Amino acid sequence: IRFPSYTVMRSPDLFASRDAVVQYKQLVEVGYEMEVLLTSLVKETEQHMKGWEMFVEHQSEWHMLLETLRRPKSPAQKVGGIEQMSRVYWRRHFTAGWALARIAERGARFAANTKQFARERDVLESLLSQDAFRLGKRGEWHERLILLHTTHLRPKGTSVEARAQTAEALERAKRACVRALDDVHVNRISLHAISRQLRTIETKLGVSPDERIEHPRMCVEWQMPLERVVFGMRVRNIRRGPSVWDGSDGIPCSVEQLALWRYRELGYTGIHSENTLATTLFVLLFWDIVFCPLPGVLDTEYQSQPLDMGSESFYFSRRAMIEQRLAEISDGHFVQSIGD
């Protein structure tokens, strides 16, 4: 086996002390038990109430952590954004704070499953009040909070008072949408959903098109891809497994092979590669960034990828480098990146 060449940066000081290791291990075990309980059917209320009670037992620890994060920092302690804290973000996965954030996140889900929507809102607000842990989940938290305001926390009824309270709930949801759009850690997938939520809320409030909110990060519609339609004859109808089609040479084939046959008739040559083409181009274009020597991600000489590959911190820890490379690719300098 040949492993790629990179600079190894071991992390002998991943934990501050033995007590930190013990605390982290205990909290991770609690989070795992809660995750197991979440696999129960929603109708198994007793199991979900047990999960909620597990969060309540650690709620004071979570609030104490939030208070610590809110304390004013000295100029030397300020990180000034995710770009400056790229060298410590992955290491936060191994702190009690990270484990507590996961417990709080699961607590919100238990509150939802037991229809404690006001409590779920409070937990989500607490999660969104910090930007030290679980940054990749902030979009989902915003989406759920907006849904709570528009649906579960909105009063039912048609009386004058109920309609007024509904309008207030929709206004709160509208402000929550703007807050989410202002959040620099919300990814583009969530931005699309939140933008559509905002437009729906404005429609319910009767906001005229001229008065609707326009935000630089709004993404109401995706750019539609070019569609190609391929026709073929299905030769076997089975309930399980892939469908079978009549190929150009009379040999049964898969739907992907059928599409390749049609393209071949048009003079093209193609291969069925799923997503390997995109992932290969990604690795070639971002090789130096993928194997950038950040603390805690390249601990041994025997790794095929950094330890944070596939996690949210991969992007956040390399955000400035990735955005710069994307700009270079947009300017047409991608050939040089592959060559280097």
mmCIF file with all atom_site columns, C-alpha atoms in Angstrom, residues 134-330:
data_model
loop_
_atom_site.group_PDB
_atom_site.id
_atom_site.type_symbol
_atom_site.label_atom_id
_atom_site.label_alt_id
_atom_site.label_comp_id
_atom_site.label_asym_id
_atom_site.label_entity_id
_atom_site.label_seq_id
_atom_site.pdbx_PDB_ins_code
_atom_site.Cartn_x
_atom_site.Cartn_y
_atom_site.Cartn_z
_atom_site.occupancy
_atom_site.B_iso_or_equiv
_atom_site.pdbx_formal_charge
_atom_site.auth_seq_id
_atom_site.auth_comp_id
_atom_site.auth_asym_id
_atom_site.auth_atom_id
_atom_site.pdbx_PDB_model_num
ATOM 1   C CA . ARG A 1 134 ? -21.404 22.317 15.415  1.00 0.00 ? 134 ARG A CA 1
ATOM 2   C CA . LEU A 1 135 ? -21.237 25.146 12.879  1.00 0.00 ? 135 LEU A CA 1
ATOM 3   C CA . GLY A 1 136 ? -22.320 22.874 10.050  1.00 0.00 ? 136 GLY A CA 1
ATOM 4   C CA . LYS A 1 137 ? -25.687 22.298 11.772  1.00 0.00 ? 137 LYS A CA 1
ATOM 5   C CA . ARG A 1 138 ? -26.668 25.941 12.136  1.00 0.00 ? 138 ARG A CA 1
ATOM 6   C CA . GLY A 1 139 ? -28.665 25.962 8.916   1.00 0.00 ? 139 GLY A CA 1
ATOM 7   C CA . GLU A 1 140 ? -30.786 23.023 10.079  1.00 0.00 ? 140 GLU A CA 1
ATOM 8   C CA . TRP A 1 141 ? -31.356 24.704 13.457  1.00 0.00 ? 141 TRP A CA 1
ATOM 9   C CA . HIS A 1 142 ? -32.509 27.911 11.764  1.00 0.00 ? 142 HIS A CA 1
ATOM 10  C CA . GLU A 1 143 ? -34.852 25.990 9.459   1.00 0.00 ? 143 GLU A CA 1
ATOM 11  C CA . ARG A 1 144 ? -36.454 24.133 12.343  1.00 0.00 ? 144 ARG A CA 1
ATOM 12  C CA . LEU A 1 145 ? -36.821 27.300 14.436  1.00 0.00 ? 145 LEU A CA 1
ATOM 13  C CA . ILE A 1 146 ? -38.598 29.067 11.574  1.00 0.00 ? 146 ILE A CA 1
ATOM 14  C CA . LEU A 1 147 ? -40.920 26.085 11.155  1.00 0.00 ? 147 LEU A CA 1
ATOM 15  C CA . LEU A 1 148 ? -41.774 26.189 14.866  1.00 0.00 ? 148 LEU A CA 1
ATOM 16  C CA . HIS A 1 149 ? -42.788 29.847 14.609  1.00 0.00 ? 149 HIS A CA 1
ATOM 17  C CA . THR A 1 150 ? -44.877 29.319 11.482  1.00 0.00 ? 150 THR A CA 1
ATOM 18  C CA . THR A 1 151 ? -46.550 26.047 12.442  1.00 0.00 ? 151 THR A CA 1
ATOM 19  C CA . HIS A 1 152 ? -46.245 24.511 15.898  1.00 0.00 ? 152 HIS A CA 1
ATOM 20  C CA . LEU A 1 153 ? -46.087 27.722 17.960  1.00 0.00 ? 153 LEU A CA 1
ATOM 21  C CA . ARG A 1 154 ? -48.665 29.531 15.890  1.00 0.00 ? 154 ARG A CA 1
ATOM 22  C CA . PRO A 1 155 ? -52.086 29.783 17.583  1.00 0.00 ? 155 PRO A CA 1
ATOM 23  C CA . LYS A 1 156 ? -55.009 27.967 15.990  1.00 0.00 ? 156 LYS A CA 1
ATOM 24  C CA . GLY A 1 157 ? -58.423 29.501 15.444  1.00 0.00 ? 157 GLY A CA 1
ATOM 25  C CA . THR A 1 158 ? -60.150 32.216 13.435  1.00 0.00 ? 158 THR A CA 1
ATOM 26  C CA . SER A 1 159 ? -60.995 34.749 16.142  1.00 0.00 ? 159 SER A CA 1
ATOM 27  C CA . VAL A 1 160 ? -59.660 38.285 15.960  1.00 0.00 ? 160 VAL A CA 1
ATOM 28  C CA . GLU A 1 161 ? -57.242 37.586 18.798  1.00 0.00 ? 161 GLU A CA 1
ATOM 29  C CA . ALA A 1 162 ? -56.005 34.356 17.164  1.00 0.00 ? 162 ALA A CA 1
ATOM 30  C CA . ARG A 1 163 ? -55.422 36.132 13.850  1.00 0.00 ? 163 ARG A CA 1
ATOM 31  C CA . ALA A 1 164 ? -53.456 38.856 15.602  1.00 0.00 ? 164 ALA A CA 1
ATOM 32  C CA . GLN A 1 165 ? -51.314 36.283 17.414  1.00 0.00 ? 165 GLN A CA 1
ATOM 33  C CA . THR A 1 166 ? -50.785 34.444 14.127  1.00 0.00 ? 166 THR A CA 1
ATOM 34  C CA . ALA A 1 167 ? -49.545 37.650 12.511  1.00 0.00 ? 167 ALA A CA 1
ATOM 35  C CA . GLU A 1 168 ? -47.129 38.163 15.427  1.00 0.00 ? 168 GLU A CA 1
ATOM 36  C CA . ALA A 1 169 ? -45.851 34.576 15.079  1.00 0.00 ? 169 ALA A CA 1
ATOM 37  C CA . LEU A 1 170 ? -45.288 35.092 11.356  1.00 0.00 ? 170 LEU A CA 1
ATOM 38  C CA . GLU A 1 171 ? -43.415 38.324 12.049  1.00 0.00 ? 171 GLU A CA 1
ATOM 39  C CA . ARG A 1 172 ? -41.165 36.444 14.481  1.00 0.00 ? 172 ARG A CA 1
ATOM 40  C CA . ALA A 1 173 ? -40.593 33.818 11.803  1.00 0.00 ? 173 ALA A CA 1
ATOM 41  C CA . LYS A 1 174 ? -39.781 36.562 9.316   1.00 0.00 ? 174 LYS A CA 1
ATOM 42  C CA . ARG A 1 175 ? -37.159 38.020 11.651  1.00 0.00 ? 175 ARG A CA 1
ATOM 43  C CA . ALA A 1 176 ? -35.785 34.510 12.200  1.00 0.00 ? 176 ALA A CA 1
ATOM 44  C CA . CYS A 1 177 ? -35.365 34.160 8.418   1.00 0.00 ? 177 CYS A CA 1
ATOM 45  C CA . VAL A 1 178 ? -33.390 37.399 8.194   1.00 0.00 ? 178 VAL A CA 1
ATOM 46  C CA . ARG A 1 179 ? -31.273 36.329 11.148  1.00 0.00 ? 179 ARG A CA 1
ATOM 47  C CA . ALA A 1 180 ? -30.531 33.043 9.390   1.00 0.00 ? 180 ALA A CA 1
ATOM 48  C CA . LEU A 1 181 ? -29.597 34.812 6.159   1.00 0.00 ? 181 LEU A CA 1
ATOM 49  C CA . ASP A 1 182 ? -27.192 37.000 8.140   1.00 0.00 ? 182 ASP A CA 1
ATOM 50  C CA . ASP A 1 183 ? -25.520 33.930 9.658   1.00 0.00 ? 183 ASP A CA 1
ATOM 51  C CA . VAL A 1 184 ? -22.281 33.414 7.722   1.00 0.00 ? 184 VAL A CA 1
ATOM 52  C CA . HIS A 1 185 ? -22.101 29.768 8.800   1.00 0.00 ? 185 HIS A CA 1
ATOM 53  C CA . VAL A 1 186 ? -25.347 28.729 7.068   1.00 0.00 ? 186 VAL A CA 1
ATOM 54  C CA . ASN A 1 187 ? -24.594 26.657 3.973   1.00 0.00 ? 187 ASN A CA 1
ATOM 55  C CA . ARG A 1 188 ? -26.136 27.107 0.544   1.00 0.00 ? 188 ARG A CA 1
ATOM 56  C CA . ILE A 1 189 ? -28.523 24.180 0.882   1.00 0.00 ? 189 ILE A CA 1
ATOM 57  C CA . SER A 1 190 ? -30.122 25.741 3.951   1.00 0.00 ? 190 SER A CA 1
ATOM 58  C CA . LEU A 1 191 ? -30.027 29.214 2.398   1.00 0.00 ? 191 LEU A CA 1
ATOM 59  C CA . HIS A 1 192 ? -32.224 27.917 -0.405  1.00 0.00 ? 192 HIS A CA 1
ATOM 60  C CA . ALA A 1 193 ? -34.778 26.439 2.023   1.00 0.00 ? 193 ALA A CA 1
ATOM 61  C CA . ILE A 1 194 ? -34.754 29.527 4.270   1.00 0.00 ? 194 ILE A CA 1
ATOM 62  C CA . SER A 1 195 ? -35.189 31.867 1.305   1.00 0.00 ? 195 SER A CA 1
ATOM 63  C CA . ARG A 1 196 ? -38.263 29.939 0.204   1.00 0.00 ? 196 ARG A CA 1
ATOM 64  C CA . GLN A 1 197 ? -39.592 29.968 3.768   1.00 0.00 ? 197 GLN A CA 1
ATOM 65  C CA . LEU A 1 198 ? -39.218 33.749 3.849   1.00 0.00 ? 198 LEU A CA 1
ATOM 66  C CA . ARG A 1 199 ? -41.160 34.185 0.601   1.00 0.00 ? 199 ARG A CA 1
ATOM 67  C CA . THR A 1 200 ? -43.962 31.938 1.919   1.00 0.00 ? 200 THR A CA 1
ATOM 68  C CA . ILE A 1 201 ? -44.149 33.922 5.161   1.00 0.00 ? 201 ILE A CA 1
ATOM 69  C CA . GLU A 1 202 ? -44.282 37.215 3.274   1.00 0.00 ? 202 GLU A CA 1
ATOM 70  C CA . THR A 1 203 ? -47.132 35.860 1.144   1.00 0.00 ? 203 THR A CA 1
ATOM 71  C CA . LYS A 1 204 ? -49.091 34.866 4.266   1.00 0.00 ? 204 LYS A CA 1
ATOM 72  C CA . LEU A 1 205 ? -48.502 38.327 5.739   1.00 0.00 ? 205 LEU A CA 1
ATOM 73  C CA . GLY A 1 206 ? -49.735 39.957 2.541   1.00 0.00 ? 206 GLY A CA 1
ATOM 74  C CA . VAL A 1 207 ? -46.446 41.741 1.841   1.00 0.00 ? 207 VAL A CA 1
ATOM 75  C CA . SER A 1 208 ? -46.478 43.313 -1.609  1.00 0.00 ? 208 SER A CA 1
ATOM 76  C CA . PRO A 1 209 ? -43.720 42.343 -4.095  1.00 0.00 ? 209 PRO A CA 1
ATOM 77  C CA . ASP A 1 210 ? -42.205 45.836 -3.838  1.00 0.00 ? 210 ASP A CA 1
ATOM 78  C CA . GLU A 1 211 ? -41.883 45.578 -0.062  1.00 0.00 ? 211 GLU A CA 1
ATOM 79  C CA . ARG A 1 212 ? -40.429 42.085 0.103   1.00 0.00 ? 212 ARG A CA 1
ATOM 80  C CA . ILE A 1 213 ? -37.028 41.626 1.723   1.00 0.00 ? 213 ILE A CA 1
ATOM 81  C CA . GLU A 1 214 ? -34.081 41.408 -0.642  1.00 0.00 ? 214 GLU A CA 1
ATOM 82  C CA . HIS A 1 215 ? -30.971 39.949 0.930   1.00 0.00 ? 215 HIS A CA 1
ATOM 83  C CA . PRO A 1 216 ? -27.600 39.402 -0.793  1.00 0.00 ? 216 PRO A CA 1
ATOM 84  C CA . ARG A 1 217 ? -27.537 35.782 0.434   1.00 0.00 ? 217 ARG A CA 1
ATOM 85  C CA . MET A 1 218 ? -31.046 34.883 -0.696  1.00 0.00 ? 218 MET A CA 1
ATOM 86  C CA . CYS A 1 219 ? -31.268 31.885 -2.984  1.00 0.00 ? 219 CYS A CA 1
ATOM 87  C CA . VAL A 1 220 ? -34.927 31.338 -3.918  1.00 0.00 ? 220 VAL A CA 1
ATOM 88  C CA . GLU A 1 221 ? -34.386 29.296 -7.073  1.00 0.00 ? 221 GLU A CA 1
ATOM 89  C CA . TRP A 1 222 ? -31.607 26.950 -8.157  1.00 0.00 ? 222 TRP A CA 1
ATOM 90  C CA . GLN A 1 223 ? -30.184 27.247 -11.640 1.00 0.00 ? 223 GLN A CA 1
ATOM 91  C CA . MET A 1 224 ? -31.967 24.561 -13.641 1.00 0.00 ? 224 MET A CA 1
ATOM 92  C CA . PRO A 1 225 ? -29.695 21.950 -15.249 1.00 0.00 ? 225 PRO A CA 1
ATOM 93  C CA . LEU A 1 226 ? -29.885 21.058 -18.919 1.00 0.00 ? 226 LEU A CA 1
ATOM 94  C CA . GLU A 1 227 ? -32.117 18.010 -19.378 1.00 0.00 ? 227 GLU A CA 1
ATOM 95  C CA . ARG A 1 228 ? -31.637 15.209 -21.891 1.00 0.00 ? 228 ARG A CA 1
ATOM 96  C CA . VAL A 1 229 ? -34.392 12.636 -22.476 1.00 0.00 ? 229 VAL A CA 1
ATOM 97  C CA . VAL A 1 230 ? -33.477 9.095  -23.551 1.00 0.00 ? 230 VAL A CA 1
ATOM 98  C CA . PHE A 1 231 ? -36.152 6.667  -24.733 1.00 0.00 ? 231 PHE A CA 1
ATOM 99  C CA . GLY A 1 232 ? -35.875 2.878  -24.542 1.00 0.00 ? 232 GLY A CA 1
ATOM 100 C CA . MET A 1 233 ? -37.809 -0.350 -24.257 1.00 0.00 ? 233 MET A CA 1
ATOM 101 C CA . ARG A 1 234 ? -38.017 -1.999 -20.860 1.00 0.00 ? 234 ARG A CA 1
ATOM 102 C CA . VAL A 1 235 ? -37.689 -5.752 -21.266 1.00 0.00 ? 235 VAL A CA 1
ATOM 103 C CA . ARG A 1 236 ? -38.265 -6.953 -17.735 1.00 0.00 ? 236 ARG A CA 1
ATOM 104 C CA . ASN A 1 237 ? -40.374 -5.537 -14.954 1.00 0.00 ? 237 ASN A CA 1
ATOM 105 C CA . ILE A 1 238 ? -39.066 -6.650 -11.580 1.00 0.00 ? 238 ILE A CA 1
ATOM 106 C CA . ARG A 1 239 ? -39.910 -5.288 -8.164  1.00 0.00 ? 239 ARG A CA 1
ATOM 107 C CA . ARG A 1 240 ? -36.426 -5.614 -6.749  1.00 0.00 ? 240 ARG A CA 1
ATOM 108 C CA . GLY A 1 241 ? -33.088 -4.694 -8.216  1.00 0.00 ? 241 GLY A CA 1
ATOM 109 C CA . PRO A 1 242 ? -32.258 -2.414 -11.151 1.00 0.00 ? 242 PRO A CA 1
ATOM 110 C CA . SER A 1 243 ? -34.481 -2.165 -14.204 1.00 0.00 ? 243 SER A CA 1
ATOM 111 C CA . VAL A 1 244 ? -33.470 -3.996 -17.406 1.00 0.00 ? 244 VAL A CA 1
ATOM 112 C CA . TRP A 1 245 ? -33.685 -2.389 -20.864 1.00 0.00 ? 245 TRP A CA 1
ATOM 113 C CA . ASP A 1 246 ? -33.283 -3.447 -24.482 1.00 0.00 ? 246 ASP A CA 1
ATOM 114 C CA . GLY A 1 247 ? -29.865 -2.275 -25.708 1.00 0.00 ? 247 GLY A CA 1
ATOM 115 C CA . SER A 1 248 ? -29.097 -1.273 -29.279 1.00 0.00 ? 248 SER A CA 1
ATOM 116 C CA . ASP A 1 249 ? -27.532 -4.672 -30.008 1.00 0.00 ? 249 ASP A CA 1
ATOM 117 C CA . GLY A 1 250 ? -30.457 -6.568 -28.500 1.00 0.00 ? 250 GLY A CA 1
ATOM 118 C CA . ILE A 1 251 ? -28.563 -7.385 -25.312 1.00 0.00 ? 251 ILE A CA 1
ATOM 119 C CA . PRO A 1 252 ? -30.380 -6.506 -22.059 1.00 0.00 ? 252 PRO A CA 1
ATOM 120 C CA . CYS A 1 253 ? -28.668 -3.637 -20.250 1.00 0.00 ? 253 CYS A CA 1
ATOM 121 C CA . SER A 1 254 ? -29.041 -1.200 -17.365 1.00 0.00 ? 254 SER A CA 1
ATOM 122 C CA . VAL A 1 255 ? -30.547 2.252  -17.774 1.00 0.00 ? 255 VAL A CA 1
ATOM 123 C CA . GLU A 1 256 ? -27.057 3.789  -17.586 1.00 0.00 ? 256 GLU A CA 1
ATOM 124 C CA . GLN A 1 257 ? -25.815 1.546  -20.385 1.00 0.00 ? 257 GLN A CA 1
ATOM 125 C CA . LEU A 1 258 ? -28.890 2.443  -22.419 1.00 0.00 ? 258 LEU A CA 1
ATOM 126 C CA . ALA A 1 259 ? -28.047 6.143  -22.094 1.00 0.00 ? 259 ALA A CA 1
ATOM 127 C CA . LEU A 1 260 ? -24.462 5.419  -23.199 1.00 0.00 ? 260 LEU A CA 1
ATOM 128 C CA . TRP A 1 261 ? -25.769 3.550  -26.256 1.00 0.00 ? 261 TRP A CA 1
ATOM 129 C CA . ARG A 1 262 ? -27.872 6.547  -27.256 1.00 0.00 ? 262 ARG A CA 1
ATOM 130 C CA . TYR A 1 263 ? -24.921 8.925  -26.854 1.00 0.00 ? 263 TYR A CA 1
ATOM 131 C CA . ARG A 1 264 ? -22.750 6.562  -28.879 1.00 0.00 ? 264 ARG A CA 1
ATOM 132 C CA . GLU A 1 265 ? -25.282 6.801  -31.715 1.00 0.00 ? 265 GLU A CA 1
ATOM 133 C CA . LEU A 1 266 ? -24.747 10.585 -31.612 1.00 0.00 ? 266 LEU A CA 1
ATOM 134 C CA . GLY A 1 267 ? -20.981 10.169 -31.944 1.00 0.00 ? 267 GLY A CA 1
ATOM 135 C CA . TYR A 1 268 ? -20.013 10.485 -28.274 1.00 0.00 ? 268 TYR A CA 1
ATOM 136 C CA . THR A 1 269 ? -17.927 8.166  -26.126 1.00 0.00 ? 269 THR A CA 1
ATOM 137 C CA . GLY A 1 270 ? -18.837 7.892  -22.469 1.00 0.00 ? 270 GLY A CA 1
ATOM 138 C CA . ILE A 1 271 ? -18.261 5.864  -19.336 1.00 0.00 ? 271 ILE A CA 1
ATOM 139 C CA . HIS A 1 272 ? -20.491 5.097  -16.377 1.00 0.00 ? 272 HIS A CA 1
ATOM 140 C CA . SER A 1 273 ? -18.509 6.567  -13.516 1.00 0.00 ? 273 SER A CA 1
ATOM 141 C CA . GLU A 1 274 ? -21.178 7.737  -11.012 1.00 0.00 ? 274 GLU A CA 1
ATOM 142 C CA . ASN A 1 275 ? -19.489 10.584 -9.054  1.00 0.00 ? 275 ASN A CA 1
ATOM 143 C CA . THR A 1 276 ? -15.877 9.488  -9.464  1.00 0.00 ? 276 THR A CA 1
ATOM 144 C CA . LEU A 1 277 ? -15.169 12.103 -12.128 1.00 0.00 ? 277 LEU A CA 1
ATOM 145 C CA . ALA A 1 278 ? -16.222 14.945 -9.827  1.00 0.00 ? 278 ALA A CA 1
ATOM 146 C CA . THR A 1 279 ? -14.355 13.534 -6.818  1.00 0.00 ? 279 THR A CA 1
ATOM 147 C CA . THR A 1 280 ? -11.215 12.940 -8.893  1.00 0.00 ? 280 THR A CA 1
ATOM 148 C CA . LEU A 1 281 ? -11.253 16.519 -10.175 1.00 0.00 ? 281 LEU A CA 1
ATOM 149 C CA . PHE A 1 282 ? -11.807 17.746 -6.623  1.00 0.00 ? 282 PHE A CA 1
ATOM 150 C CA . VAL A 1 283 ? -8.764  15.873 -5.305  1.00 0.00 ? 283 VAL A CA 1
ATOM 151 C CA . LEU A 1 284 ? -6.569  17.037 -8.190  1.00 0.00 ? 284 LEU A CA 1
ATOM 152 C CA . LEU A 1 285 ? -7.611  20.665 -7.799  1.00 0.00 ? 285 LEU A CA 1
ATOM 153 C CA . PHE A 1 286 ? -7.483  20.732 -3.996  1.00 0.00 ? 286 PHE A CA 1
ATOM 154 C CA . TRP A 1 287 ? -4.705  18.223 -3.247  1.00 0.00 ? 287 TRP A CA 1
ATOM 155 C CA . ASP A 1 288 ? -2.466  20.703 -1.412  1.00 0.00 ? 288 ASP A CA 1
ATOM 156 C CA . ILE A 1 289 ? -5.436  21.981 0.604   1.00 0.00 ? 289 ILE A CA 1
ATOM 157 C CA . VAL A 1 290 ? -6.708  18.481 1.482   1.00 0.00 ? 290 VAL A CA 1
ATOM 158 C CA . PHE A 1 291 ? -3.281  17.556 2.858   1.00 0.00 ? 291 PHE A CA 1
ATOM 159 C CA . CYS A 1 292 ? -2.542  20.941 4.392   1.00 0.00 ? 292 CYS A CA 1
ATOM 160 C CA . PRO A 1 293 ? -0.673  20.226 7.678   1.00 0.00 ? 293 PRO A CA 1
ATOM 161 C CA . LEU A 1 294 ? -3.236  21.334 10.253  1.00 0.00 ? 294 LEU A CA 1
ATOM 162 C CA . PRO A 1 295 ? -2.847  20.115 13.841  1.00 0.00 ? 295 PRO A CA 1
ATOM 163 C CA . GLY A 1 296 ? -4.746  16.961 14.670  1.00 0.00 ? 296 GLY A CA 1
ATOM 164 C CA . VAL A 1 297 ? -5.709  15.842 11.157  1.00 0.00 ? 297 VAL A CA 1
ATOM 165 C CA . LEU A 1 298 ? -2.470  14.242 9.899   1.00 0.00 ? 298 LEU A CA 1
ATOM 166 C CA . ASP A 1 299 ? -1.250  12.342 12.926  1.00 0.00 ? 299 ASP A CA 1
ATOM 167 C CA . THR A 1 300 ? 0.531   9.410  11.234  1.00 0.00 ? 300 THR A CA 1
ATOM 168 C CA . GLU A 1 301 ? 2.318   8.567  7.993   1.00 0.00 ? 301 GLU A CA 1
ATOM 169 C CA . TYR A 1 302 ? -0.314  5.934  7.180   1.00 0.00 ? 302 TYR A CA 1
ATOM 170 C CA . GLN A 1 303 ? -3.394  7.955  6.248   1.00 0.00 ? 303 GLN A CA 1
ATOM 171 C CA . SER A 1 304 ? -5.153  8.036  2.899   1.00 0.00 ? 304 SER A CA 1
ATOM 172 C CA . GLN A 1 305 ? -6.929  11.237 3.908   1.00 0.00 ? 305 GLN A CA 1
ATOM 173 C CA . PRO A 1 306 ? -6.983  13.744 6.806   1.00 0.00 ? 306 PRO A CA 1
ATOM 174 C CA . LEU A 1 307 ? -8.960  12.710 9.877   1.00 0.00 ? 307 LEU A CA 1
ATOM 175 C CA . ASP A 1 308 ? -11.501 15.498 9.400   1.00 0.00 ? 308 ASP A CA 1
ATOM 176 C CA . MET A 1 309 ? -12.302 14.512 5.809   1.00 0.00 ? 309 MET A CA 1
ATOM 177 C CA . GLY A 1 310 ? -16.063 14.190 5.490   1.00 0.00 ? 310 GLY A CA 1
ATOM 178 C CA . SER A 1 311 ? -16.772 16.218 8.631   1.00 0.00 ? 311 SER A CA 1
ATOM 179 C CA . GLU A 1 312 ? -18.044 19.779 8.858   1.00 0.00 ? 312 GLU A CA 1
ATOM 180 C CA . SER A 1 313 ? -14.693 21.012 10.101  1.00 0.00 ? 313 SER A CA 1
ATOM 181 C CA . PHE A 1 314 ? -12.963 20.067 6.827   1.00 0.00 ? 314 PHE A CA 1
ATOM 182 C CA . TYR A 1 315 ? -14.427 23.140 5.154   1.00 0.00 ? 315 TYR A CA 1
ATOM 183 C CA . PHE A 1 316 ? -14.434 25.452 8.150   1.00 0.00 ? 316 PHE A CA 1
ATOM 184 C CA . SER A 1 317 ? -10.800 24.669 8.966   1.00 0.00 ? 317 SER A CA 1
ATOM 185 C CA . ARG A 1 318 ? -9.706  25.470 5.399   1.00 0.00 ? 318 ARG A CA 1
ATOM 186 C CA . ARG A 1 319 ? -12.320 28.038 4.448   1.00 0.00 ? 319 ARG A CA 1
ATOM 187 C CA . ALA A 1 320 ? -9.986  30.820 3.312   1.00 0.00 ? 320 ALA A CA 1
ATOM 188 C CA . MET A 1 321 ? -7.823  28.438 1.241   1.00 0.00 ? 321 MET A CA 1
ATOM 189 C CA . ILE A 1 322 ? -10.852 26.777 -0.377  1.00 0.00 ? 322 ILE A CA 1
ATOM 190 C CA . GLU A 1 323 ? -12.522 30.069 -1.293  1.00 0.00 ? 323 GLU A CA 1
ATOM 191 C CA . GLN A 1 324 ? -9.275  31.347 -2.799  1.00 0.00 ? 324 GLN A CA 1
ATOM 192 C CA . ARG A 1 325 ? -8.897  28.172 -4.875  1.00 0.00 ? 325 ARG A CA 1
ATOM 193 C CA . LEU A 1 326 ? -12.495 28.424 -6.079  1.00 0.00 ? 326 LEU A CA 1
ATOM 194 C CA . ALA A 1 327 ? -11.819 31.986 -7.183  1.00 0.00 ? 327 ALA A CA 1
ATOM 195 C CA . GLU A 1 328 ? -8.731  30.812 -9.087  1.00 0.00 ? 328 GLU A CA 1
ATOM 196 C CA . ILE A 1 329 ? -10.772 28.096 -10.800 1.00 0.00 ? 329 ILE A CA 1
ATOM 197 C CA . SER A 1 330 ? -13.441 30.644 -11.749 1.00 0.00 ? 330 SER A CA 1
#
